Tab-separated table of C-alpha atoms in Angstrom:
chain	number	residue	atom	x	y	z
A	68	UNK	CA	0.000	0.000	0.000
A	69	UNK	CA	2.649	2.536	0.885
A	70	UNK	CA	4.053	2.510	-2.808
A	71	UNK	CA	0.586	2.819	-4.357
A	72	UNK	CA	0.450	6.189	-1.596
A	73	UNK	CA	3.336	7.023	-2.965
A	74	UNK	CA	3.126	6.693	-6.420
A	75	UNK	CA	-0.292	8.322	-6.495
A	76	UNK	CA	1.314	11.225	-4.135
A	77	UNK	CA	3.581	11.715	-7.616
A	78	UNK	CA	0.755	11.698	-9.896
A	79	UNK	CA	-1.158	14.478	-7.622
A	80	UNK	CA	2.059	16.908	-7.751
A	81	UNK	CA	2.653	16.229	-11.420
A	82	UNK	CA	-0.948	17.401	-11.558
A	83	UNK	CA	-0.884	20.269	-9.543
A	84	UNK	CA	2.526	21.108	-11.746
A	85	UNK	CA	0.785	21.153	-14.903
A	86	UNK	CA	-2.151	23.285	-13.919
A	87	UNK	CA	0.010	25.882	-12.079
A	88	UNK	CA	2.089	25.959	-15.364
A	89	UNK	CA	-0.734	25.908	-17.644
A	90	UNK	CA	-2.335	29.659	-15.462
A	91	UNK	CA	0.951	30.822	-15.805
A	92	UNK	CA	1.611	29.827	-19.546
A	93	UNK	CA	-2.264	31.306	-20.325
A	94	UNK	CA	-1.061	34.718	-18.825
A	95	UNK	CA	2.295	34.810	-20.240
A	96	UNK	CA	0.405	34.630	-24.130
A	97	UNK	CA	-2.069	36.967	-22.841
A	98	UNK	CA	0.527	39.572	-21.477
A	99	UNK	CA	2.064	38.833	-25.519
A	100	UNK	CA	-1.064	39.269	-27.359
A	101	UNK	CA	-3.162	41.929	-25.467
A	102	UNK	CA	-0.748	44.538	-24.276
A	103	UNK	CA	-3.577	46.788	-24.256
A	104	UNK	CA	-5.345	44.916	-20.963
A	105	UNK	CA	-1.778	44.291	-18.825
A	106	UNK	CA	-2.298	45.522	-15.315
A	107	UNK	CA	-1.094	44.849	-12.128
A	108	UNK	CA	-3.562	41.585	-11.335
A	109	UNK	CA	-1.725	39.689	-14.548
A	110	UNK	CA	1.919	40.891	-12.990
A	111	UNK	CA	0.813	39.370	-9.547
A	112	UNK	CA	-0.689	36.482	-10.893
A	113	UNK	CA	2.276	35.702	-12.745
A	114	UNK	CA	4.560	36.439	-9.446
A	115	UNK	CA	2.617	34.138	-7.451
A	116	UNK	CA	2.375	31.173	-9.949
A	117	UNK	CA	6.126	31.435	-10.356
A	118	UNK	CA	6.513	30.781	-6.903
A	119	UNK	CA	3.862	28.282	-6.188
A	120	UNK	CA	5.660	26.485	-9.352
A	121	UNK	CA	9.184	26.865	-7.648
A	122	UNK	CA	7.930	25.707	-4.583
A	123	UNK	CA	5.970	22.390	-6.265
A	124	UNK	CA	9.578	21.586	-8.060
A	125	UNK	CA	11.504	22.872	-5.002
A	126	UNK	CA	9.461	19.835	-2.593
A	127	UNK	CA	9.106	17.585	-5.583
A	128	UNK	CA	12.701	17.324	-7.335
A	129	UNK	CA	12.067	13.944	-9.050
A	130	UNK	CA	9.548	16.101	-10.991
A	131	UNK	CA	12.640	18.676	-12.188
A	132	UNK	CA	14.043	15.478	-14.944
A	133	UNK	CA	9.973	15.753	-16.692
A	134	UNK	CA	10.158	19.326	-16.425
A	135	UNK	CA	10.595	19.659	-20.517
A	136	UNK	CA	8.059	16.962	-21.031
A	137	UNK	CA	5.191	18.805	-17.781
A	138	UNK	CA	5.767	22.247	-19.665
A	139	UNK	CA	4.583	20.754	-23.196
A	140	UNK	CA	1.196	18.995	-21.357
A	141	UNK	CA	0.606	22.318	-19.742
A	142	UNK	CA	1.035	24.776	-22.519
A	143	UNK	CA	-1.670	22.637	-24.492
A	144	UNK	CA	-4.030	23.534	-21.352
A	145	UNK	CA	-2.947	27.041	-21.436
A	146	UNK	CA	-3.521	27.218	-25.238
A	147	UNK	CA	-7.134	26.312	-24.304
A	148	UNK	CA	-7.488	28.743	-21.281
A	149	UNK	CA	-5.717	32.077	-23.066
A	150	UNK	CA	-8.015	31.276	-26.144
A	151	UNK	CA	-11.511	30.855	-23.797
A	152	UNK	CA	-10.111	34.335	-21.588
A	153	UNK	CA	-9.090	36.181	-24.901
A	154	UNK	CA	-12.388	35.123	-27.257
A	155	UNK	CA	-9.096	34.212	-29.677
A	156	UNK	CA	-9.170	31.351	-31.653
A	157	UNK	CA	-6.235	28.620	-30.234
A	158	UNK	CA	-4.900	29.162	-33.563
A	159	UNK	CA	-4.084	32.274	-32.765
A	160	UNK	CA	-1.268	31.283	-30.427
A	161	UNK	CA	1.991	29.643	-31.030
A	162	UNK	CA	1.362	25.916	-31.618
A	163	UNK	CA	5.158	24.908	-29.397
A	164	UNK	CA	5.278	26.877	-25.919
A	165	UNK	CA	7.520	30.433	-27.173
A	166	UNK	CA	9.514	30.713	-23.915
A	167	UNK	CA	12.357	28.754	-22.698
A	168	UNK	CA	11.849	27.186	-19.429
A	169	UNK	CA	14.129	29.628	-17.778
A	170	UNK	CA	11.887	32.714	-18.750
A	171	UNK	CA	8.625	30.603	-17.273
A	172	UNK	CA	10.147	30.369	-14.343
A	173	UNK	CA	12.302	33.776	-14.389
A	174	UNK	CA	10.455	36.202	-11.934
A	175	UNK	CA	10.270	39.889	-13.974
A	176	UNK	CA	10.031	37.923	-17.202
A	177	UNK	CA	7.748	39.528	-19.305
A	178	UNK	CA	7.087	38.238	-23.072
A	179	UNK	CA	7.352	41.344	-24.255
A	180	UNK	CA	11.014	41.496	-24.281
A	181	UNK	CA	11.232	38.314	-25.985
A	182	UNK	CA	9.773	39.378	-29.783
A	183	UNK	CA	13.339	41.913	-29.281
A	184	UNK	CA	15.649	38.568	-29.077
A	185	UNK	CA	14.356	36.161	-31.023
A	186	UNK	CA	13.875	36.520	-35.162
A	187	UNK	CA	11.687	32.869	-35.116
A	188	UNK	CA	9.803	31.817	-33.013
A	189	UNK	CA	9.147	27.404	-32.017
A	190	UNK	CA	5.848	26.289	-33.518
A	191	UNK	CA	6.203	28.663	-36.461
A	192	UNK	CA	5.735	26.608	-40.064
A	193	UNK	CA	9.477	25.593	-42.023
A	194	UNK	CA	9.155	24.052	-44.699
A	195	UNK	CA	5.578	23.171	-45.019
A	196	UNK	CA	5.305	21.440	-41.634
A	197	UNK	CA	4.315	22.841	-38.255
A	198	UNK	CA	6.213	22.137	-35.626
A	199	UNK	CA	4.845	21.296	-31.692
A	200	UNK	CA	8.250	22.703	-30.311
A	201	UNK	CA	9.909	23.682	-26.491
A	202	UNK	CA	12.577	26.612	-27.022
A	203	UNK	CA	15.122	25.053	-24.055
A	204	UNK	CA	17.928	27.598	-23.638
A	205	UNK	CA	17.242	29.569	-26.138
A	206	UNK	CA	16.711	26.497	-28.965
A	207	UNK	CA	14.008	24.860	-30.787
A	208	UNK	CA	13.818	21.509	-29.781
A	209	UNK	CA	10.858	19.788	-31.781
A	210	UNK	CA	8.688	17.419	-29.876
A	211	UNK	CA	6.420	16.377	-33.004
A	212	UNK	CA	5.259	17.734	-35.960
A	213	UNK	CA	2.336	17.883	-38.102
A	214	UNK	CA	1.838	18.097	-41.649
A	215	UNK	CA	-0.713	21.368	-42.586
């Protein structure tokens, strides 16, 4: 019984990974894309997801090695929640999560800063095919892609 309490213990702060990831994914594309609505609520919401995040990883550290693979699940969900928040269509947004896992994390990150650094960014279409990417360190590293 123990390591059925323990493995489901893993499963519930993979969980609770993923959905603080996925608010502060949704706000990070909102901050992007609406510049005209930023206020102070997004800024704090941002602050304290960052944190909570930190502290899930910080408690958890055999989550840190999935880290790549947790930030890919959530930025699906936050695709979904910045879309229903905006009224935007999800194809709208990048299809591969635009910020490396450092900025996520990174406490006065703000996405803004990012369109003066980068000429491409992941998900965009080369060569006919769109790409489901995670920019790691400043590189595209494709998870899948999909033919249009």
């Amino acid at each position: 019984h123990l390591a059925e309490e323990l493995d489901s213990m893993g499963r519930s702060e993979k969980r609770e990974l993923i959905n603080r990831l996925a608010v502060l994914l949704a706000h990070l594309l909102k901050w992007r894309i609406q510049a005209n609505r930023r206020g102070r609520s997004w800024q704090l919401t941002l602050k304290e997801q960052r944190r909570q995040t930190t502290r899930v990883l910080r408690d958890n550290p055999s989550l840190k090695p999935l880290l790549a693979e947790i930030v890919v699940e959530a930025y699906e969900d936050a695709i979904l929640r910045a879309a229903q928040e905006t009224g935007m269509e999800e194809s709208a947004f990048p299809a591969g999560c635009p910020f490396t896992i450092e900025q996520i994390l990174e406490e006065d990150f703000l996405p803004d800063r990012l369109e003066k650094t980068n000429k491409r960014q992941c998900g965009e279409y080369e060569n006919g095919i769109r790409s489901i990417e995670l920019r790691i360190g400043g590189k595209c590293n494709v998870i899948r892609s999909i033919s249009p």
